[in-house]
GROMACS .gro file of C-alpha atoms in nm:
model
  381
    1MET     CA    1  14.442 -24.473  -6.036
    2ARG     CA    2  14.112 -24.611  -6.162
    3ARG     CA    3  13.991 -24.431  -6.468
    4ILE     CA    4  13.617 -24.390  -6.486
    5SER     CA    5  13.471 -24.563  -6.787
    6ALA     CA    6  13.162 -24.505  -6.992
    7THR     CA    7  13.156 -24.876  -7.070
    8ASN     CA    8  13.124 -24.983  -6.707
    9PRO     CA    9  12.771 -25.133  -6.682
   10ARG     CA   10  12.762 -25.063  -6.310
   11ALA     CA   11  12.835 -24.697  -6.373
   12PHE     CA   12  12.588 -24.646  -6.656
   13PRO     CA   13  12.320 -24.919  -6.651
   14GLY     CA   14  12.106 -24.888  -6.959
   15GLN     CA   15  12.260 -24.552  -7.052
   16GLN     CA   16  12.496 -24.442  -7.326
   17ALA     CA   17  12.772 -24.215  -7.204
   18HIS     CA   18  12.827 -24.058  -7.544
   19ALA     CA   19  12.498 -23.874  -7.504
   20PHE     CA   20  12.653 -23.663  -7.230
   21ARG     CA   21  12.947 -23.525  -7.420
   22GLY     CA   22  12.912 -23.153  -7.469
   23PHE     CA   23  12.794 -23.051  -7.813
   24LEU     CA   24  12.620 -22.762  -7.984
   25ALA     CA   25  12.275 -22.821  -8.120
   26PRO     CA   26  12.243 -22.752  -8.494
   27GLY     CA   27  12.226 -22.381  -8.564
   28LYS     CA   28  12.311 -22.280  -8.206
   29GLU     CA   29  12.609 -22.051  -8.145
   30LEU     CA   30  12.801 -21.993  -7.825
   31VAL     CA   31  12.641 -21.713  -7.629
   32MET     CA   32  12.844 -21.392  -7.624
   33SER     CA   33  12.815 -21.342  -7.248
   34LEU     CA   34  12.952 -21.676  -7.129
   35LYS     CA   35  13.209 -21.691  -7.408
   36SER     CA   36  13.322 -21.342  -7.311
   37LEU     CA   37  13.332 -21.431  -6.939
   38ILE     CA   38  13.553 -21.733  -7.007
   39ALA     CA   39  13.777 -21.522  -7.232
   40THR     CA   40  13.861 -21.299  -6.931
   41GLY     CA   41  14.030 -21.596  -6.763
   42THR     CA   42  13.739 -21.726  -6.555
   43LYS     CA   43  13.680 -22.100  -6.536
   44LEU     CA   44  13.305 -22.161  -6.547
   45TRP     CA   45  13.184 -22.446  -6.327
   46LEU     CA   46  12.818 -22.540  -6.304
   47ASP     CA   47  12.648 -22.550  -5.964
   48SER     CA   48  12.462 -22.866  -6.066
   49ILE     CA   49  12.533 -23.217  -6.191
   50ASP     CA   50  12.199 -23.268  -6.365
   51PRO     CA   51  12.309 -23.452  -6.682
   52ASN     CA   52  12.095 -23.231  -6.907
   53LEU     CA   53  12.238 -22.911  -6.757
   54VAL     CA   54  12.593 -23.049  -6.760
   55GLU     CA   55  12.557 -23.128  -7.131
   56ARG     CA   56  12.417 -22.785  -7.209
   57ASP     CA   57  12.668 -22.587  -7.005
   58ARG     CA   58  12.964 -22.793  -7.123
   59ALA     CA   59  12.866 -22.688  -7.475
   60LEU     CA   60  12.866 -22.327  -7.354
   61GLY     CA   61  13.215 -22.356  -7.212
   62ALA     CA   62  13.172 -22.492  -6.858
   63THR     CA   63  13.472 -22.699  -6.750
   64GLY     CA   64  13.362 -22.842  -6.414
   65ALA     CA   65  13.069 -22.889  -6.178
   66THR     CA   66  12.975 -22.931  -5.814
   67SER     CA   67  12.708 -23.124  -5.627
   68ASN     CA   68  12.515 -23.113  -5.301
   69PRO     CA   69  12.206 -23.288  -5.157
   70ILE     CA   70  11.964 -23.025  -5.293
   71ILE     CA   71  12.095 -23.088  -5.644
   72ILE     CA   72  12.067 -23.466  -5.599
   73SER     CA   73  11.710 -23.428  -5.469
   74ASP     CA   74  11.611 -23.212  -5.765
   75ILE     CA   75  11.747 -23.472  -6.008
   76ILE     CA   76  11.576 -23.765  -5.832
   77ASN     CA   77  11.249 -23.571  -5.825
   78THR     CA   78  11.240 -23.564  -6.204
   79GLY     CA   79  11.182 -23.940  -6.210
   80ARG     CA   80  11.444 -23.985  -6.482
   81PHE     CA   81  11.648 -24.220  -6.265
   82ASP     CA   82  11.373 -24.438  -6.120
   83ASP     CA   83  11.506 -24.739  -6.311
   84HIS     CA   84  11.847 -24.697  -6.153
   85MET     CA   85  11.690 -24.663  -5.810
   86ARG     CA   86  11.495 -24.985  -5.867
   87CYS     CA   87  11.824 -25.164  -5.929
   88LEU     CA   88  11.958 -25.038  -5.597
   89ILE     CA   89  11.638 -25.137  -5.418
   90ASP     CA   90  11.661 -25.485  -5.572
   91GLU     CA   91  12.014 -25.512  -5.431
   92GLY     CA   92  11.866 -25.463  -5.083
   93MET     CA   93  12.015 -25.121  -5.012
   94ASP     CA   94  11.866 -24.906  -4.736
   95ASP     CA   95  11.772 -24.542  -4.793
   96SER     CA   96  12.105 -24.399  -4.678
   97ALA     CA   97  12.303 -24.634  -4.903
   98ILE     CA   98  12.074 -24.546  -5.195
   99ALA     CA   99  12.136 -24.174  -5.133
  100TRP     CA  100  12.513 -24.220  -5.153
  101GLU     CA  101  12.500 -24.460  -5.448
  102MET     CA  102  12.284 -24.212  -5.641
  103THR     CA  103  12.519 -23.927  -5.552
  104ASP     CA  104  12.824 -24.127  -5.660
  105TYR     CA  105  12.649 -24.238  -5.980
  106LEU     CA  106  12.550 -23.884  -6.081
  107VAL     CA  107  12.886 -23.735  -5.991
  108ARG     CA  108  13.062 -24.001  -6.200
  109ARG     CA  109  12.841 -23.917  -6.497
  110ALA     CA  110  12.948 -23.554  -6.472
  111GLN     CA  111  13.311 -23.661  -6.428
  112GLU     CA  112  13.290 -23.852  -6.755
  113VAL     CA  113  13.175 -23.537  -6.936
  114PHE     CA  114  13.456 -23.325  -6.792
  115LEU     CA  115  13.731 -23.588  -6.810
  116PRO     CA  116  13.854 -23.462  -7.153
  117VAL     CA  117  13.902 -23.118  -6.994
  118TRP     CA  118  14.107 -23.275  -6.714
  119GLU     CA  119  14.317 -23.456  -6.972
  120GLN     CA  120  14.365 -23.150  -7.194
  121THR     CA  121  14.467 -22.929  -6.900
  122LYS     CA  122  14.687 -23.204  -6.746
  123GLY     CA  123  14.478 -23.201  -6.429
  124ASN     CA  124  14.436 -22.827  -6.385
  125ASP     CA  125  14.062 -22.821  -6.466
  126GLY     CA  126  13.773 -23.055  -6.541
  127TYR     CA  127  13.676 -23.147  -6.184
  128VAL     CA  128  13.346 -23.242  -6.022
  129SER     CA  129  13.297 -23.194  -5.647
  130PHE     CA  130  13.153 -23.465  -5.423
  131GLU     CA  131  13.017 -23.344  -5.088
  132LEU     CA  132  13.082 -23.556  -4.777
  133ASP     CA  133  12.809 -23.645  -4.528
  134PRO     CA  134  12.648 -23.318  -4.411
  135LEU     CA  135  12.494 -23.497  -4.111
  136LEU     CA  136  12.837 -23.494  -3.950
  137GLU     CA  137  12.764 -23.126  -3.876
  138ASP     CA  138  12.408 -23.182  -3.752
  139ARG     CA  139  12.365 -23.007  -3.417
  140GLU     CA  140  12.155 -23.288  -3.271
  141LEU     CA  141  12.283 -23.600  -3.448
  142GLY     CA  142  12.644 -23.513  -3.524
  143PRO     CA  143  12.916 -23.703  -3.334
  144PRO     CA  144  13.179 -23.542  -3.104
  145HIS     CA  145  13.460 -23.343  -3.264
  146ASP     CA  146  13.728 -23.613  -3.272
  147LYS     CA  147  13.489 -23.866  -3.424
  148ARG     CA  148  13.378 -23.610  -3.685
  149VAL     CA  149  13.738 -23.554  -3.788
  150LYS     CA  150  13.798 -23.928  -3.815
  151GLU     CA  151  13.481 -23.979  -4.020
  152TYR     CA  152  13.567 -23.693  -4.258
  153ILE     CA  153  13.904 -23.858  -4.319
  154GLU     CA  154  13.757 -24.205  -4.370
  155LEU     CA  155  13.474 -24.084  -4.596
  156GLY     CA  156  13.706 -23.859  -4.794
  157LYS     CA  157  13.938 -24.148  -4.868
  158HIS     CA  158  13.646 -24.378  -4.951
  159TRP     CA  159  13.473 -24.145  -5.198
  160GLY     CA  160  13.786 -23.976  -5.333
  161SER     CA  161  14.030 -24.258  -5.398
  162GLY     CA  162  14.069 -24.371  -5.758
  163HIS     CA  163  13.903 -24.066  -5.916
  164VAL     CA  164  14.139 -23.845  -6.111
  165ASN     CA  165  13.892 -23.560  -6.163
  166ARG     CA  166  13.689 -23.567  -5.843
  167LEU     CA  167  13.729 -23.310  -5.564
  168ILE     CA  168  13.612 -23.407  -5.217
  169LYS     CA  169  13.410 -23.124  -5.068
  170VAL     CA  170  13.478 -23.064  -4.698
  171PRO     CA  171  13.320 -22.778  -4.498
  172ALA     CA  172  13.538 -22.523  -4.321
  173THR     CA  173  13.400 -22.623  -3.980
  174ALA     CA  174  13.630 -22.706  -3.691
  175ALA     CA  175  13.617 -23.079  -3.771
  176GLY     CA  176  13.637 -23.031  -4.145
  177LEU     CA  177  13.943 -22.809  -4.115
  178ASP     CA  178  14.114 -23.057  -3.883
  179ALA     CA  179  14.064 -23.337  -4.137
  180LEU     CA  180  14.228 -23.157  -4.429
  181GLU     CA  181  14.593 -23.235  -4.362
  182GLU     CA  182  14.541 -23.612  -4.351
  183LEU     CA  183  14.317 -23.606  -4.657
  184ALA     CA  184  14.568 -23.403  -4.857
  185ALA     CA  185  14.852 -23.631  -4.744
  186ALA     CA  186  14.649 -23.933  -4.862
  187GLY     CA  187  14.636 -23.793  -5.215
  188ILE     CA  188  14.277 -23.669  -5.199
  189ASN     CA  189  14.214 -23.347  -5.392
  190LEU     CA  190  13.993 -23.106  -5.205
  191ASN     CA  191  13.727 -22.839  -5.231
  192VAL     CA  192  13.696 -22.660  -4.896
  193THR     CA  193  13.348 -22.514  -4.879
  194LEU     CA  194  13.152 -22.279  -4.651
  195ILE     CA  195  13.439 -22.031  -4.623
  196PHE     CA  196  13.343 -21.679  -4.519
  197SER     CA  197  13.652 -21.538  -4.349
  198GLU     CA  198  14.027 -21.498  -4.376
  199ARG     CA  199  14.065 -21.711  -4.061
  200GLN     CA  200  13.893 -22.011  -4.219
  201TYR     CA  201  14.075 -21.970  -4.548
  202LYS     CA  202  14.420 -21.952  -4.390
  203ILE     CA  203  14.364 -22.258  -4.170
  204ALA     CA  204  14.235 -22.456  -4.468
  205ARG     CA  205  14.524 -22.349  -4.690
  206GLU     CA  206  14.793 -22.424  -4.429
  207ASN     CA  207  14.651 -22.763  -4.334
  208ILE     CA  208  14.620 -22.872  -4.696
  209TRP     CA  209  14.970 -22.752  -4.782
  210ARG     CA  210  15.119 -22.940  -4.485
  211GLY     CA  211  14.941 -23.254  -4.600
  212ALA     CA  212  15.040 -23.207  -4.963
  213GLN     CA  213  15.408 -23.188  -4.871
  214ARG     CA  214  15.378 -23.537  -4.722
  215ARG     CA  215  15.289 -23.681  -5.064
  216LYS     CA  216  15.553 -23.853  -5.271
  217SER     CA  217  15.484 -23.605  -5.551
  218LEU     CA  218  15.291 -23.281  -5.600
  219ASP     CA  219  15.223 -23.359  -5.966
  220HIS     CA  220  14.849 -23.422  -5.917
  221PHE     CA  221  14.795 -23.198  -5.613
  222LYS     CA  222  14.483 -22.982  -5.654
  223SER     CA  223  14.293 -22.780  -5.395
  224VAL     CA  224  14.025 -22.514  -5.427
  225TYR     CA  225  13.872 -22.285  -5.165
  226SER     CA  226  13.503 -22.201  -5.203
  227ILE     CA  227  13.436 -21.851  -5.070
  228PHE     CA  228  13.066 -21.769  -5.040
  229VAL     CA  229  12.984 -21.426  -5.176
  230SER     CA  230  12.616 -21.329  -5.189
  231ARG     CA  231  12.539 -21.469  -4.843
  232VAL     CA  232  12.777 -21.209  -4.698
  233ASP     CA  233  12.575 -20.927  -4.851
  234VAL     CA  234  12.252 -21.078  -4.719
  235TYR     CA  235  12.415 -21.078  -4.376
  236THR     CA  236  12.533 -20.716  -4.384
  237GLU     CA  237  12.200 -20.586  -4.505
  238LYS     CA  238  12.035 -20.745  -4.202
  239HIS     CA  239  12.304 -20.708  -3.936
  240VAL     CA  240  12.509 -20.404  -4.048
  241PRO     CA  241  12.246 -20.158  -4.176
  242GLU     CA  242  12.470 -19.865  -4.082
  243LEU     CA  243  12.697 -19.928  -4.383
  244SER     CA  244  12.699 -19.645  -4.635
  245PRO     CA  245  12.490 -19.695  -4.951
  246ASP     CA  246  12.811 -19.731  -5.151
  247ALA     CA  247  12.942 -20.005  -4.920
  248GLN     CA  248  12.621 -20.199  -4.865
  249GLY     CA  249  12.605 -20.485  -5.112
  250GLN     CA  250  12.981 -20.473  -5.175
  251VAL     CA  251  13.110 -20.657  -4.867
  252GLY     CA  252  13.087 -21.005  -5.020
  253ILE     CA  253  13.279 -20.888  -5.327
  254VAL     CA  254  13.547 -20.708  -5.126
  255ASN     CA  255  13.586 -21.004  -4.891
  256VAL     CA  256  13.635 -21.260  -5.166
  257LYS     CA  257  13.866 -21.037  -5.372
  258ARG     CA  258  14.092 -20.989  -5.071
  259LEU     CA  259  14.102 -21.365  -5.012
  260TRP     CA  260  14.176 -21.416  -5.381
  261GLN     CA  261  14.472 -21.177  -5.348
  262LEU     CA  262  14.602 -21.368  -5.043
  263ASN     CA  263  14.569 -21.696  -5.231
  264GLN     CA  264  14.755 -21.563  -5.533
  265ALA     CA  265  15.043 -21.443  -5.316
  266PHE     CA  266  15.069 -21.763  -5.110
  267TRP     CA  267  15.085 -22.013  -5.395
  268LYS     CA  268  15.312 -21.795  -5.607
  269GLY     CA  269  15.585 -21.869  -5.356
  270LYS     CA  270  15.517 -22.244  -5.350
  271ASN     CA  271  15.501 -22.310  -5.725
  272PRO     CA  272  15.293 -22.631  -5.726
  273PRO     CA  273  15.250 -22.782  -6.076
  274LEU     CA  274  14.872 -22.719  -6.072
  275GLN     CA  275  14.685 -22.402  -5.977
  276GLN     CA  276  14.541 -22.393  -5.624
  277GLU     CA  277  14.239 -22.174  -5.678
  278ILE     CA  278  13.959 -21.974  -5.523
  279VAL     CA  279  13.607 -22.081  -5.612
  280PHE     CA  280  13.374 -21.784  -5.623
  281ALA     CA  281  13.066 -21.955  -5.479
  282SER     CA  282  12.714 -21.833  -5.408
  283THR     CA  283  12.724 -21.609  -5.714
  284GLY     CA  284  12.349 -21.595  -5.765
  285THR     CA  285  12.195 -21.264  -5.662
  286LYS     CA  286  11.953 -21.265  -5.369
  287LYS     CA  287  11.790 -20.926  -5.437
  288SER     CA  288  11.558 -20.875  -5.731
  289SER     CA  289  11.682 -20.516  -5.763
  290ASP     CA  290  12.039 -20.635  -5.831
  291PRO     CA  291  12.154 -20.718  -6.184
  292PRO     CA  292  12.150 -21.099  -6.226
  293ASP     CA  293  12.519 -21.093  -6.314
  294LYS     CA  294  12.627 -20.865  -6.027
  295TYR     CA  295  12.879 -21.113  -5.890
  296VAL     CA  296  12.964 -21.275  -6.222
  297ASP     CA  297  13.069 -20.935  -6.358
  298ALA     CA  298  13.256 -20.820  -6.046
  299LEU     CA  299  13.462 -21.140  -6.020
  300ALA     CA  300  13.543 -21.193  -6.387
  301GLY     CA  301  13.901 -21.261  -6.483
  302SER     CA  302  14.048 -21.543  -6.277
  303ASP     CA  303  14.000 -21.870  -6.094
  304ILE     CA  304  13.658 -22.041  -6.081
  305GLN     CA  305  13.297 -21.931  -6.068
  306THR     CA  306  13.042 -22.197  -5.968
  307ASN     CA  307  12.728 -22.042  -6.105
  308PRO     CA  308  12.377 -22.176  -6.047
  309PRO     CA  309  12.196 -22.277  -6.369
  310ALA     CA  310  11.958 -21.982  -6.332
  311THR     CA  311  12.252 -21.740  -6.315
  312ASN     CA  312  12.405 -21.885  -6.630
  313ASP     CA  313  12.065 -21.859  -6.798
  314ALA     CA  314  12.041 -21.493  -6.701
  315VAL     CA  315  12.397 -21.418  -6.812
  316GLU     CA  316  12.331 -21.599  -7.138
  317LYS     CA  317  12.043 -21.362  -7.218
  318LEU     CA  318  12.244 -21.045  -7.153
  319ASN     CA  319  12.467 -21.079  -7.458
  320LYS     CA  320  12.726 -20.881  -7.265
  321GLN     CA  321  13.099 -20.828  -7.307
  322TYR     CA  322  13.291 -20.892  -6.983
  323SER     CA  323  13.632 -20.764  -6.877
  324ARG     CA  324  13.871 -20.854  -6.596
  325LYS     CA  325  13.759 -20.700  -6.265
  326VAL     CA  326  13.868 -20.958  -6.007
  327ASP     CA  327  14.168 -20.747  -5.905
  328GLN     CA  328  13.978 -20.417  -5.886
  329LEU     CA  329  13.862 -20.300  -5.542
  330PRO     CA  330  13.616 -20.017  -5.474
  331ALA     CA  331  13.721 -19.672  -5.359
  332GLN     CA  332  13.924 -19.646  -5.037
  333ALA     CA  333  13.633 -19.473  -4.861
  334VAL     CA  334  13.418 -19.780  -4.923
  335LEU     CA  335  13.691 -20.014  -4.795
  336ASP     CA  336  13.739 -19.798  -4.484
  337ASP     CA  337  13.365 -19.803  -4.413
  338ILE     CA  338  13.352 -20.182  -4.445
  339ASP     CA  339  13.659 -20.232  -4.225
  340ALA     CA  340  13.524 -19.999  -3.958
  341LYS     CA  341  13.173 -20.143  -3.936
  342VAL     CA  342  13.183 -20.514  -4.026
  343ASP     CA  343  13.283 -20.745  -3.741
  344VAL     CA  344  13.428 -21.033  -3.943
  345ALA     CA  345  13.439 -21.278  -3.649
  346LYS     CA  346  13.069 -21.219  -3.577
  347MET     CA  347  12.987 -21.245  -3.947
  348GLU     CA  348  13.167 -21.579  -3.971
  349GLN     CA  349  12.988 -21.715  -3.664
  350VAL     CA  350  12.641 -21.618  -3.784
  351LEU     CA  351  12.694 -21.737  -4.140
  352MET     CA  352  12.849 -22.065  -4.027
  353ASP     CA  353  12.555 -22.128  -3.793
  354GLU     CA  354  12.321 -22.071  -4.085
  355GLY     CA  355  12.547 -22.255  -4.327
  356THR     CA  356  12.578 -22.575  -4.125
  357ALA     CA  357  12.200 -22.586  -4.085
  358LYS     CA  358  12.162 -22.540  -4.461
  359PHE     CA  359  12.431 -22.806  -4.498
  360ALA     CA  360  12.256 -23.077  -4.292
  361ASP     CA  361  11.886 -23.008  -4.352
  362PRO     CA  362  11.894 -23.075  -4.730
  363HIS     CA  363  12.051 -23.416  -4.669
  364LYS     CA  364  11.770 -23.502  -4.428
  365ALA     CA  365  11.525 -23.392  -4.699
  366LEU     CA  366  11.710 -23.610  -4.952
  367LEU     CA  367  11.679 -23.914  -4.725
  368LYS     CA  368  11.307 -23.842  -4.678
  369LEU     CA  369  11.257 -23.815  -5.054
  370ILE     CA  370  11.441 -24.142  -5.114
  371ALA     CA  371  11.232 -24.316  -4.848
  372GLU     CA  372  10.916 -24.200  -5.027
  373LYS     CA  373  11.055 -24.303  -5.366
  374HIS     CA  374  11.167 -24.635  -5.223
  375GLU     CA  375  10.819 -24.710  -5.096
  376ALA     CA  376  10.647 -24.601  -5.419
  377LEU     CA  377  10.884 -24.793  -5.648
  378ALA     CA  378  10.869 -25.106  -5.434
  379ALA     CA  379  10.488 -25.096  -5.435
  380ALA     CA  380  10.479 -25.058  -5.812
  381GLN     CA  381  10.679 -25.376  -5.874
   0.00000   0.00000   0.00000
């Protein structure tokens, strides 16, 4: 496998990779809250690949990161990478090619920072997620199902091959799920995203495991399953107002904890060399009345939290001691109320409709931003 290199001029034109190794600024100590969270057994992954934030959060204990078009747009908007974009423009790339080259470039920078973690954990941690083309799920522009599956497989192999600490992020849509077996069989390590239900999780897990067993070896087999948490509570507040006060705002937590339990039980019987883990995603609170660490606290103790930078900032300021709670469910009366009133199939359908729109629209916005940048940079030359 190709090892990413800080000395590759194509990878880091005009940049020094050593500047992105995690370090502590003089006089700065690790914050109690994040240090305590990690001590419970949680792996802290950053929901950003901005090099400045990666450097900061690596110093605070983060061991991985994830990307998406919104994150890429935010980084490009800073203007810090205009010189790199000019190089791509000079090579004659169109806007779509520039978008993917910039994504690959920024993901590789984050991979370089977390590569020592991957090496120290023998491949169990230290990953950065690379999201495949969200326009495959566009309601108007997306291709038919069979072509979507084929393109997910082709793109996953293209962007995933040769990267030891890159996870290819595939959505738990019908086409995304159908692509997982072939991707896993091809040696691609996977982050299945946009999971809201047990149905999606089980299909993803089974397809990946079938594919993994077709590999020559399971030594480097890694898969993670990103379960979205806070979006579920936004859904129930709007669509299931009849939930009791004790149950409202707890459905996302209960849902993901139950899926975590299923995941623990399934892989315990398979004994792969590396952990196949749940990613607790969408951990930022959506209600101002909720504590900023509502989900961070409730899910402490195992697997992976991909926290937005603002959530880590808020946790950092709390100076709080965390304890393991991931395996603690609320009172039976709360569980009974949730089970009686929440239609999981309807919840999945609504959230996936919203999720695929949120999946595709930011990539369109990224392409629009790059077109504007392209024009401005070309005119300035």
